[in-house]
Tab-separated table of C-alpha atoms in Angstrom:
chain	number	residue	atom	x	y	z
Z	1	MET	CA	58.656	95.385	41.485
Z	2	GLN	CA	62.008	96.730	41.022
Z	3	GLU	CA	64.642	94.810	42.736
Z	4	ALA	CA	68.243	93.512	42.463
Z	5	VAL	CA	70.289	90.679	43.770
Z	6	PHE	CA	73.742	90.111	44.136
Z	7	LYS	CA	75.322	86.874	45.203
Z	8	ILE	CA	78.361	87.023	47.235
Z	9	HIS	CA	81.568	84.682	47.676
Z	10	GLY	CA	84.859	85.509	49.178
Z	11	ILE	CA	83.820	87.510	52.020
Z	12	SER	CA	81.832	87.215	55.410
Z	13	GLU	CA	78.576	88.611	56.676
Z	14	LEU	CA	80.109	91.101	58.640
Z	15	LYS	CA	82.593	92.493	56.078
Z	16	LEU	CA	79.759	92.733	53.541
Z	17	LYS	CA	77.844	94.905	55.917
Z	18	GLU	CA	81.154	96.995	56.641
Z	19	LEU	CA	81.686	97.367	52.826
Z	20	ILE	CA	78.517	98.898	52.263
Z	21	GLU	CA	78.014	100.939	54.822
Z	22	PRO	CA	79.547	104.169	53.547
Z	23	LEU	CA	77.137	103.901	50.654
Z	24	ALA	CA	74.604	106.705	50.861
Z	25	LEU	CA	71.390	105.007	51.589
Z	26	SER	CA	68.142	107.016	51.051
Z	27	SER	CA	64.525	106.440	52.132
Z	28	ALA	CA	63.914	105.401	48.520
Z	29	VAL	CA	65.897	102.071	48.368
Z	30	LYS	CA	65.437	99.030	51.065
Z	31	ILE	CA	69.005	96.801	51.420
Z	32	SER	CA	68.875	93.658	53.114
Z	33	ILE	CA	71.501	90.852	53.684
Z	34	ARG	CA	70.594	87.343	53.757
Z	35	ALA	CA	73.189	84.988	55.153
Z	36	HIS	CA	72.575	80.786	54.645
Z	37	PHE	CA	75.738	79.265	55.385
Z	38	PRO	CA	77.939	79.214	52.915
Z	39	ASP	CA	75.243	80.951	50.767
Z	40	LEU	CA	75.248	85.100	51.184
Z	41	ALA	CA	73.068	87.734	49.085
Z	42	LEU	CA	72.402	90.922	49.065
Z	43	ARG	CA	69.146	92.673	47.972
Z	44	LEU	CA	67.945	95.866	47.229
Z	45	THR	CA	64.369	96.723	46.600
Z	46	ALA	CA	62.951	100.235	45.220
Z	47	ILE	CA	60.700	102.115	47.746
Z	48	PRO	CA	57.659	102.207	46.633
Z	49	GLU	CA	57.589	99.171	45.346
Z	50	SER	CA	55.718	99.929	42.426
Z	51	GLY	CA	58.701	101.874	40.846
Z	52	GLU	CA	62.175	102.102	39.861
Z	53	SER	CA	63.645	105.177	41.809
Z	54	LYS	CA	67.062	107.342	40.418
Z	55	GLN	CA	68.659	106.356	43.896
Z	56	PHE	CA	67.625	102.443	42.967
Z	57	THR	CA	69.742	102.624	39.882
Z	58	SER	CA	72.571	104.557	41.148
Z	59	LEU	CA	72.885	102.285	44.313
Z	60	ARG	CA	72.627	99.205	42.451
Z	61	ASP	CA	75.549	100.306	40.134
Z	62	GLN	CA	77.926	101.520	43.184
Z	63	ILE	CA	76.984	98.159	44.836
Z	64	SER	CA	78.075	96.546	41.059
Z	65	ILE	CA	81.170	98.352	41.422
Z	66	LEU	CA	82.170	98.077	44.715
Z	67	LEU	CA	81.297	94.136	45.455
Z	68	HIS	CA	82.438	93.353	41.847
Z	69	ASP	CA	85.490	90.822	43.381
Z	70	PHE	CA	82.989	89.295	45.125
Z	71	ILE	CA	80.088	89.050	43.066
Z	72	TYR	CA	79.299	85.575	41.549
Z	73	ALA	CA	75.642	86.541	40.171
Z	74	GLU	CA	73.417	89.510	39.612
Z	75	SER	CA	70.381	87.622	40.243
Z	76	ASN	CA	69.051	85.059	42.897
Z	77	VAL	CA	70.401	82.092	41.424
Z	78	PRO	CA	72.436	79.611	43.520
Z	79	LEU	CA	76.452	79.093	42.318
Z	80	GLU	CA	76.047	75.643	40.896
Z	81	GLU	CA	73.628	77.100	38.247
Z	82	VAL	CA	76.017	79.904	37.515
Z	83	VAL	CA	78.705	77.160	37.147
Z	84	GLY	CA	76.337	75.177	34.850
Z	85	SER	CA	75.037	77.758	32.522
Z	86	LEU	CA	78.991	78.473	31.776
Z	87	LEU	CA	79.271	75.047	31.170
Z	88	ASN	CA	76.325	74.729	28.893
Z	89	GLU	CA	77.328	78.069	26.922
Z	90	LYS	CA	80.434	77.128	26.145
Z	91	LYS	CA	79.667	73.703	25.221
Z	92	LEU	CA	82.193	72.108	27.975
Z	93	THR	CA	81.701	69.068	30.141
Z	94	LEU	CA	82.865	68.593	33.894
Z	95	ALA	CA	84.095	65.648	35.965
Z	96	LEU	CA	84.905	65.961	39.731
Z	97	ALA	CA	87.113	63.804	42.051
Z	98	GLU	CA	85.919	64.639	45.448
Z	99	SER	CA	87.488	63.318	48.992
Z	100	CYS	CA	86.658	65.167	51.706
Z	101	THR	CA	83.896	66.995	50.170
Z	102	GLY	CA	82.295	63.491	49.770
Z	103	GLY	CA	79.802	63.817	46.730
Z	104	LEU	CA	78.499	67.214	47.971
Z	105	ILE	CA	79.943	68.843	44.901
Z	106	ALA	CA	78.404	66.605	42.277
Z	107	HIS	CA	74.893	66.575	44.589
Z	108	ARG	CA	74.819	69.949	43.913
Z	109	ILE	CA	75.731	70.420	40.254
Z	110	THR	CA	73.053	67.046	39.200
Z	111	ARG	CA	70.724	69.611	41.457
Z	112	ILE	CA	70.309	71.512	38.207
Z	113	ALA	CA	67.699	70.008	35.872
Z	114	GLY	CA	69.455	69.478	32.825
Z	115	SER	CA	73.071	69.200	34.183
Z	116	SER	CA	73.199	65.237	32.696
Z	117	ALA	CA	74.103	68.166	29.367
Z	118	TYR	CA	77.380	68.974	31.090
Z	119	PHE	CA	77.969	66.500	33.921
Z	120	VAL	CA	79.687	63.301	33.141
Z	121	GLY	CA	80.344	61.928	36.514
Z	122	GLY	CA	83.121	61.770	38.752
Z	123	SER	CA	85.013	59.743	41.860
Z	124	VAL	CA	84.242	60.142	45.582
Z	125	SER	CA	87.757	58.952	46.443
Z	126	TYR	CA	87.312	58.452	50.462
Z	127	SER	CA	90.437	56.019	50.834
Z	128	ASN	CA	93.730	56.426	49.740
Z	129	ARG	CA	92.725	53.356	48.201
Z	130	GLU	CA	90.166	54.680	45.874
Z	131	LYS	CA	92.569	57.934	44.843
Z	132	ILE	CA	94.671	55.124	42.966
Z	133	ARG	CA	92.437	52.877	41.886
Z	134	ALA	CA	89.990	55.521	40.300
Z	135	LEU	CA	92.077	58.281	40.048
Z	136	GLY	CA	95.749	57.063	39.164
Z	137	VAL	CA	97.133	58.975	42.251
Z	138	ASN	CA	100.687	57.737	42.857
Z	139	GLN	CA	101.212	55.511	45.829
Z	140	THR	CA	104.779	57.381	46.295
Z	141	THR	CA	102.787	60.871	46.138
Z	142	LEU	CA	100.469	59.634	48.969
Z	143	GLU	CA	103.668	58.416	51.226
Z	144	LYS	CA	105.384	61.840	50.536
Z	145	PHE	CA	102.973	64.412	50.562
Z	146	GLY	CA	100.053	62.883	52.049
Z	147	ALA	CA	96.820	62.559	50.756
Z	148	VAL	CA	95.783	66.141	51.857
Z	149	SER	CA	98.688	68.097	49.697
Z	150	ARG	CA	98.883	70.039	46.417
Z	151	GLU	CA	100.850	67.130	44.410
Z	152	THR	CA	97.614	64.860	45.610
Z	153	ALA	CA	95.036	67.193	44.586
Z	154	LEU	CA	96.514	67.952	41.180
Z	155	GLU	CA	97.151	64.204	40.587
Z	156	MET	CA	93.490	63.718	41.302
Z	157	SER	CA	92.341	66.175	38.918
Z	158	GLN	CA	94.233	65.143	36.022
Z	159	GLY	CA	93.569	61.674	36.950
Z	160	ILE	CA	89.711	62.235	36.352
Z	161	LEU	CA	90.022	64.282	33.337
Z	162	GLU	CA	92.216	61.838	31.327
Z	163	ARG	CA	89.875	59.172	32.903
Z	164	THR	CA	86.578	60.656	31.691
Z	165	GLY	CA	87.487	62.602	28.628
Z	166	ALA	CA	85.516	65.921	30.251
Z	167	SER	CA	86.846	69.075	29.207
Z	168	ILE	CA	87.593	70.179	32.714
Z	169	ALA	CA	87.675	68.552	36.252
Z	170	LEU	CA	87.803	69.769	39.707
Z	171	SER	CA	89.405	68.099	42.737
Z	172	VAL	CA	89.335	68.556	46.580
Z	173	THR	CA	91.241	66.770	49.043
Z	174	GLY	CA	91.156	68.014	52.879
Z	175	ILE	CA	90.381	67.645	56.557
Z	176	ALA	CA	86.829	68.189	57.263
Z	177	GLY	CA	87.547	66.660	60.781
Z	178	PRO	CA	86.940	66.879	63.723
Z	179	THR	CA	89.619	64.393	63.888
Z	180	GLY	CA	92.620	63.753	61.576
Z	181	GLY	CA	94.219	67.049	61.869
Z	182	SER	CA	97.726	67.456	62.569
Z	183	SER	CA	100.117	70.746	63.819
Z	184	GLU	CA	101.442	70.894	60.197
Z	185	LYS	CA	97.795	70.455	58.197
Z	186	PRO	CA	95.033	71.315	60.954
Z	187	VAL	CA	91.270	70.626	60.582
Z	188	GLY	CA	90.176	73.005	57.501
Z	189	THR	CA	92.898	72.734	55.394
Z	190	VAL	CA	91.906	71.582	51.952
Z	191	TRP	CA	93.551	71.430	48.471
Z	192	VAL	CA	91.560	72.522	45.501
Z	193	SER	CA	92.642	71.516	41.526
Z	194	ILE	CA	91.415	72.344	38.548
Z	195	ALA	CA	92.641	70.526	35.235
Z	196	SER	CA	91.673	70.984	31.769
Z	197	ALA	CA	93.768	70.964	28.447
Z	198	THR	CA	95.209	74.328	28.780
Z	199	CYS	CA	95.300	74.696	32.671
Z	200	HIS	CA	96.305	72.562	35.771
Z	201	ASP	CA	96.541	74.301	39.202
Z	202	ALA	CA	96.029	73.861	42.794
Z	203	LYS	CA	94.795	76.210	45.431
Z	204	LEU	CA	94.993	75.834	49.289
Z	205	LEU	CA	92.107	76.739	51.596
Z	206	HIS	CA	92.238	77.424	55.303
Z	207	LEU	CA	89.338	76.500	56.811
Z	208	GLY	CA	90.001	76.170	60.430
Z	209	HIS	CA	87.948	79.228	61.402
Z	210	LEU	CA	84.741	77.351	61.169
Z	211	THR	CA	82.845	75.763	63.638
Z	212	ASN	CA	82.429	72.164	62.552
Z	213	ARG	CA	82.684	69.481	60.131
Z	214	GLU	CA	79.226	70.277	57.918
Z	215	GLN	CA	80.486	73.776	57.762
Z	216	ILE	CA	84.074	72.728	56.201
Z	217	ILE	CA	82.222	70.658	53.876
Z	218	GLN	CA	79.927	73.374	52.597
Z	219	ALA	CA	82.579	75.863	52.913
Z	220	THR	CA	84.628	73.799	50.675
Z	221	SER	CA	82.224	73.262	48.025
Z	222	GLN	CA	81.220	76.910	47.799
Z	223	ALA	CA	85.336	77.837	46.988
Z	224	ALA	CA	85.550	74.954	44.844
Z	225	LEU	CA	82.353	75.740	42.827
Z	226	ASN	CA	83.717	79.595	42.756
Z	227	TRP	CA	87.371	78.813	41.489
Z	228	LEU	CA	85.696	76.594	38.779
Z	229	ARG	CA	83.516	79.494	37.383
Z	230	GLN	CA	86.233	81.720	37.479
Z	231	SER	CA	88.218	79.323	35.235
Z	232	LEU	CA	85.782	78.691	32.932
Z	233	LEU	CA	85.266	82.493	32.634
Z	234	GLU	CA	88.954	82.408	31.419
Z	235	LEU	CA	88.402	78.904	28.983
S	1	MET	CA	63.021	65.750	81.091
S	2	GLN	CA	61.576	62.046	79.882
S	3	GLU	CA	61.259	62.143	76.076
S	4	ALA	CA	61.513	59.216	73.350
S	5	VAL	CA	62.407	60.064	69.566
S	6	PHE	CA	61.314	57.668	66.972
S	7	LYS	CA	62.512	58.181	63.167
S	8	ILE	CA	60.060	56.725	60.978
S	9	HIS	CA	60.787	55.993	56.832
S	10	GLY	CA	57.766	54.383	54.437
S	11	ILE	CA	54.639	56.283	55.357
S	12	SER	CA	53.608	59.476	54.879
S	13	GLU	CA	53.125	62.177	57.516
S	14	LEU	CA	49.701	61.887	57.163
S	15	LYS	CA	49.434	58.157	57.428
S	16	LEU	CA	51.885	58.227	60.512
S	17	LYS	CA	48.776	60.464	61.893
S	18	GLU	CA	46.165	58.369	61.197
S	19	LEU	CA	48.442	55.200	62.568
S	20	ILE	CA	48.706	56.647	66.073
S	21	GLU	CA	45.203	58.404	66.065
S	22	PRO	CA	43.413	55.531	67.859
S	23	LEU	CA	46.065	55.290	70.579
S	24	ALA	CA	44.709	56.324	73.927
S	25	LEU	CA	46.183	59.651	74.522
S	26	SER	CA	46.092	60.853	77.929
S	27	SER	CA	47.270	64.420	79.531
S	28	ALA	CA	50.287	63.187	81.131
S	29	VAL	CA	52.011	62.234	77.372
S	30	LYS	CA	52.478	65.104	74.823
S	31	ILE	CA	53.244	63.550	71.030
S	32	SER	CA	54.264	65.792	68.064
S	33	ILE	CA	55.277	64.850	64.721
S	34	ARG	CA	58.623	66.587	63.008
S	35	ALA	CA	58.444	66.341	59.314
S	36	HIS	CA	61.302	67.473	57.365
S	37	PHE	CA	61.111	65.824	54.116
S	38	PRO	CA	62.505	63.294	53.568
S	39	ASP	CA	62.876	63.257	57.268
S	40	LEU	CA	59.976	62.374	60.202
S	41	ALA	CA	60.566	62.069	63.489
S	42	LEU	CA	57.670	61.506	65.987
S	43	ARG	CA	58.291	62.202	69.733
S	44	LEU	CA	56.901	61.561	73.059
S	45	THR	CA	57.189	63.494	75.961
S	46	ALA	CA	56.178	63.351	79.664
S	47	ILE	CA	54.088	65.740	81.214
S	48	PRO	CA	55.472	67.194	83.951
S	49	GLU	CA	58.270	67.077	81.902
S	50	SER	CA	60.414	66.214	85.076
S	51	GLY	CA	59.757	62.800	85.448
S	52	GLU	CA	58.527	59.793	83.879
S	53	SER	CA	54.793	58.822	84.083
S	54	LYS	CA	53.181	55.196	83.504
S	55	GLN	CA	51.194	56.208	80.607
S	56	PHE	CA	54.478	57.490	79.083
S	57	THR	CA	56.377	54.035	79.275
S	58	SER	CA	52.877	52.381	78.129
S	59	LEU	CA	52.104	54.537	75.191
S	60	ARG	CA	56.335	54.290	74.169
S	61	ASP	CA	55.989	50.562	74.395
S	62	GLN	CA	52.395	50.756	72.212
S	63	ILE	CA	54.320	53.027	69.580
S	64	SER	CA	57.492	51.134	69.333
S	65	ILE	CA	55.076	48.205	68.314
S	66	LEU	CA	52.624	49.616	66.198
S	67	LEU	CA	55.212	51.597	63.889
S	68	HIS	CA	57.697	48.845	64.238
S	69	ASP	CA	58.257	47.998	60.453
S	70	PHE	CA	58.396	52.027	59.947
S	71	ILE	CA	61.088	52.810	62.750
S	72	TYR	CA	64.674	52.918	61.582
S	73	ALA	CA	65.794	54.504	64.994
S	74	GLU	CA	64.472	54.798	68.590
S	75	SER	CA	66.774	57.976	69.005
S	76	ASN	CA	66.941	61.184	66.771
S	77	VAL	CA	69.689	60.235	64.539
S	78	PRO	CA	69.932	60.304	60.987
S	79	LEU	CA	69.317	57.335	58.737
S	80	GLU	CA	72.807	58.075	57.431
S	81	GLU	CA	74.259	57.562	61.208
S	82	VAL	CA	72.271	54.382	61.928
S	83	VAL	CA	73.882	52.883	58.516
S	84	GLY	CA	77.332	53.873	59.790
S	85	SER	CA	76.951	52.515	63.294
S	86	LEU	CA	75.840	49.264	61.475
S	87	LEU	CA	78.789	49.468	59.342
S	88	ASN	CA	81.055	49.882	62.039
S	89	GLU	CA	79.417	47.172	64.344
S	90	LYS	CA	79.909	44.571	61.490
S	91	LYS	CA	83.060	45.911	60.384
S	92	LEU	CA	82.065	46.037	56.865
S	93	THR	CA	82.942	48.561	54.178
S	94	LEU	CA	80.477	50.297	51.523
S	95	ALA	CA	80.968	51.565	47.968
S	96	LEU	CA	78.386	53.566	46.093
S	97	ALA	CA	77.397	54.328	42.330
S	98	GLU	CA	75.089	56.659	41.711
S	99	SER	CA	73.186	58.156	38.926
S	100	CYS	CA	70.101	60.370	39.493
S	101	THR	CA	70.900	60.946	43.162
S	102	GLY	CA	74.256	62.296	41.506
S	103	GLY	CA	76.563	62.159	44.856
S	104	LEU	CA	73.792	62.903	47.760
S	105	ILE	CA	73.988	59.413	49.433
S	106	ALA	CA	77.918	59.841	49.321
S	107	HIS	CA	77.690	63.281	50.899
S	108	ARG	CA	74.873	61.971	53.325
S	109	ILE	CA	77.206	59.115	54.463
S	110	THR	CA	80.406	61.324	54.600
S	111	ARG	CA	78.612	64.120	56.737
S	112	ILE	CA	79.114	61.592	59.514
S	113	ALA	CA	82.276	62.242	61.652
S	114	GLY	CA	84.363	58.515	61.386
S	115	SER	CA	82.757	57.788	58.187
S	116	SER	CA	86.081	56.970	56.929
S	117	ALA	CA	86.618	54.185	58.567
S	118	TYR	CA	83.780	52.306	57.019
S	119	PHE	CA	83.678	54.598	53.443
S	120	VAL	CA	85.658	53.407	50.681
S	121	GLY	CA	84.219	55.671	48.315
S	122	GLY	CA	82.437	55.284	44.993
S	123	SER	CA	81.339	56.467	41.604
S	124	VAL	CA	78.757	59.404	40.565
S	125	SER	CA	78.013	57.575	36.866
S	126	TYR	CA	75.857	60.352	35.317
S	127	SER	CA	76.505	59.464	31.877
S	128	ASN	CA	76.423	56.036	29.939
S	129	ARG	CA	79.394	56.053	28.986
S	130	GLU	CA	80.577	56.776	32.929
S	131	LYS	CA	78.670	53.682	33.634
S	132	ILE	CA	80.409	51.575	31.205
S	133	ARG	CA	83.939	52.887	31.863
S	134	ALA	CA	83.447	53.126	35.870
S	135	LEU	CA	81.406	50.737	36.421
S	136	GLY	CA	81.788	48.237	33.799
S	137	VAL	CA	78.132	47.956	32.887
S	138	ASN	CA	77.690	46.021	29.505
S	139	GLN	CA	76.885	48.564	26.464
S	140	THR	CA	74.423	46.040	25.506
S	141	THR	CA	72.307	46.060	28.777
S	142	LEU	CA	72.459	49.759	28.394
S	143	GLU	CA	71.181	49.249	24.871
S	144	LYS	CA	68.179	46.641	25.399
S	145	PHE	CA	67.568	47.744	28.964
S	146	GLY	CA	67.789	51.740	29.372
S	147	ALA	CA	69.965	52.959	31.891
S	148	VAL	CA	67.169	53.327	34.289
S	149	SER	CA	66.543	49.188	34.536
S	150	ARG	CA	66.796	46.770	36.500
S	151	GLU	CA	69.812	45.236	34.507
S	152	THR	CA	71.926	48.049	34.789
S	153	ALA	CA	71.308	48.869	38.494
S	154	LEU	CA	72.387	45.055	39.351
S	155	GLU	CA	75.286	45.573	37.106
S	156	MET	CA	76.329	48.886	38.684
S	157	SER	CA	76.270	47.565	42.106
S	158	GLN	CA	78.229	44.378	41.297
S	159	GLY	CA	80.633	46.801	39.034
S	160	ILE	CA	81.613	49.035	42.316
S	161	LEU	CA	81.761	46.150	44.508
S	162	GLU	CA	84.390	44.045	42.491
S	163	ARG	CA	86.408	47.593	41.636
S	164	THR	CA	86.516	48.666	45.135
S	165	GLY	CA	86.655	45.679	47.343
S	166	ALA	CA	84.241	46.806	49.378
S	167	SER	CA	81.975	44.596	51.850
S	168	ILE	CA	78.511	45.727	50.206
S	169	ALA	CA	77.580	48.023	47.640
S	170	LEU	CA	74.888	50.268	46.914
S	171	SER	CA	73.462	51.596	43.542
S	172	VAL	CA	70.970	54.406	42.203
S	173	THR	CA	69.745	55.065	38.619
S	174	GLY	CA	66.520	56.347	37.882
S	175	ILE	CA	64.855	59.582	36.309
S	176	ALA	CA	64.755	62.683	38.318
S	177	GLY	CA	62.899	64.687	35.970
S	178	PRO	CA	61.722	67.187	35.121
S	179	THR	CA	62.447	65.846	31.448
S	180	GLY	CA	63.632	62.244	30.430
S	181	GLY	CA	60.337	60.709	31.472
S	182	SER	CA	58.361	58.516	29.168
S	183	SER	CA	54.787	56.754	29.276
S	184	GLU	CA	56.556	53.472	29.887
S	185	LYS	CA	59.584	55.176	32.355
S	186	PRO	CA	57.697	58.176	34.198
S	187	VAL	CA	59.469	60.698	36.134
S	188	GLY	CA	60.286	59.090	39.248
S	189	THR	CA	61.242	55.587	38.385
S	190	VAL	CA	64.071	54.655	40.171
S	191	TRP	CA	65.993	51.468	40.489
S	192	VAL	CA	68.269	50.552	43.254
S	193	SER	CA	70.179	47.521	43.651
S	194	ILE	CA	72.573	46.188	46.464
S	195	ALA	CA	75.743	43.538	45.873
S	196	SER	CA	77.716	41.935	48.608
S	197	ALA	CA	79.341	38.317	48.692
S	198	THR	CA	75.922	36.920	49.824
S	199	CYS	CA	73.459	38.969	47.803
S	200	HIS	CA	72.866	40.450	44.689
S	201	ASP	CA	69.180	41.894	44.092
S	202	ALA	CA	67.325	45.425	42.933
S	203	LYS	CA	64.204	47.112	43.811
S	204	LEU	CA	61.730	49.503	41.941
S	205	LEU	CA	60.652	52.902	43.699
S	206	HIS	CA	57.487	54.709	42.176
S	207	LEU	CA	58.109	58.468	43.094
S	208	GLY	CA	56.462	60.192	40.660
S	209	HIS	CA	53.891	61.585	43.279
S	210	LEU	CA	56.325	64.098	44.271
S	211	THR	CA	56.456	67.666	43.343
S	212	ASN	CA	59.755	68.323	42.105
S	213	ARG	CA	63.357	66.807	41.413
S	214	GLU	CA	64.992	67.847	44.548
S	215	GLN	CA	62.154	65.894	46.479
S	216	ILE	CA	63.117	62.863	44.198
S	217	ILE	CA	66.809	62.826	44.603
S	218	GLN	CA	66.132	63.385	48.407
S	219	ALA	CA	63.570	60.223	48.630
S	220	THR	CA	65.296	58.347	46.504
S	221	SER	CA	68.440	58.544	48.874
S	222	GLN	CA	66.127	58.283	52.124
S	223	ALA	CA	64.723	54.913	50.535
S	224	ALA	CA	68.258	53.508	49.287
S	225	LEU	CA	69.680	54.149	52.732
S	226	ASN	CA	66.909	52.425	54.615
S	227	TRP	CA	67.427	49.261	52.263
S	228	LEU	CA	71.122	49.456	52.872
S	229	ARG	CA	70.340	49.452	56.695
S	230	GLN	CA	67.648	46.423	56.439
S	231	SER	CA	70.209	44.819	54.278
S	232	LEU	CA	73.276	45.313	56.809
S	233	LEU	CA	70.841	44.083	59.773
S	234	GLU	CA	70.735	40.647	57.466
S	235	LEU	CA	74.538	40.295	57.165
């Protein structure tokens, strides 16, 4: 059966539908979207299913170009497997420092068989005390900028990088809710940071539009892993 | 609607069906089993659904006694919420040191809103180097007994307990597979340990009958959380 799968990150299911709507569909190709939050996939199937049609190839190429910025895989693999393959290929090791995701990113990374080849470990630094103790975040940083801040995220990624000796480190700190938000930092405010020998940066996510704690945690893990994937491509 | 839910751990769905089979069911009570691995629940509903029947009450009490050793909750709550409530009630704090579960237990604990009140954090010590660095496991323990051993599990729980200052610590180290097993320690061999000021113990799990890595990781998290729950009841 001729089929193509595109795994998508960075747009909603609705936006994805809008983007592909102008494409000239033919009766020779079936297109379907599978959304299992935060996972989003677009599947193309040639009809009859036995062979590849010209229309199929053309449409597949059009989609590949149209959605280029949002495609993290052109096969049916989870994001954590794409990240794992990149780490393997580049012979790099990963460490994590998680606060609001509480271990979910580590769990996703280690779901993949063979992850012990590139994942050294990490810290789930849920309390401020643990951020100081396990990661070396400065007490004054926490007092001045708060646990959910660019500064804390940067110190978390740098701290776990240095302590573990990994090639690259990812950190996450945010407010998953339902409580803990403020007008300045509402629920869904999340800082993600990446550190390596050549890069040290942080990114702000606004996930307050999501409906609950579980969704914020899941969406954060997806956004963080995708940024890690992009960073690995550049290493 | 009159209904009762029993959350079950420690027996299979099949064994559960066998155990409840001799019970005298009546047309006034509907009984159903929901198995979403590793979650297992038994639900009783009174018929007509509007009111409680004598048979319902009698059957509920019979089941409560019959399955006593396997029931971790008499309402529809996840195991991590039961553990969280116990920690809250007893004003205790928890730390984790996870190897083969790779952060899943921390993720489950932190899925629960308000978990920052009792969860201080932990270490995902996936490599031996991290077990030494982050938990203080002795190099000689790893060499003599291996990373998957009673001795390593005990040092992991003690190490994270001392480092975090938590009231109770849980550690896990095992072989989730598909590779890494041996005839002496096949895939599915898992050691779990608990440490507190008054207890320091370890338990061996044999999960080789499960079909894959994901199931072994999920089942380990469930068994570890259930032992933690039992230990908290005694503290």
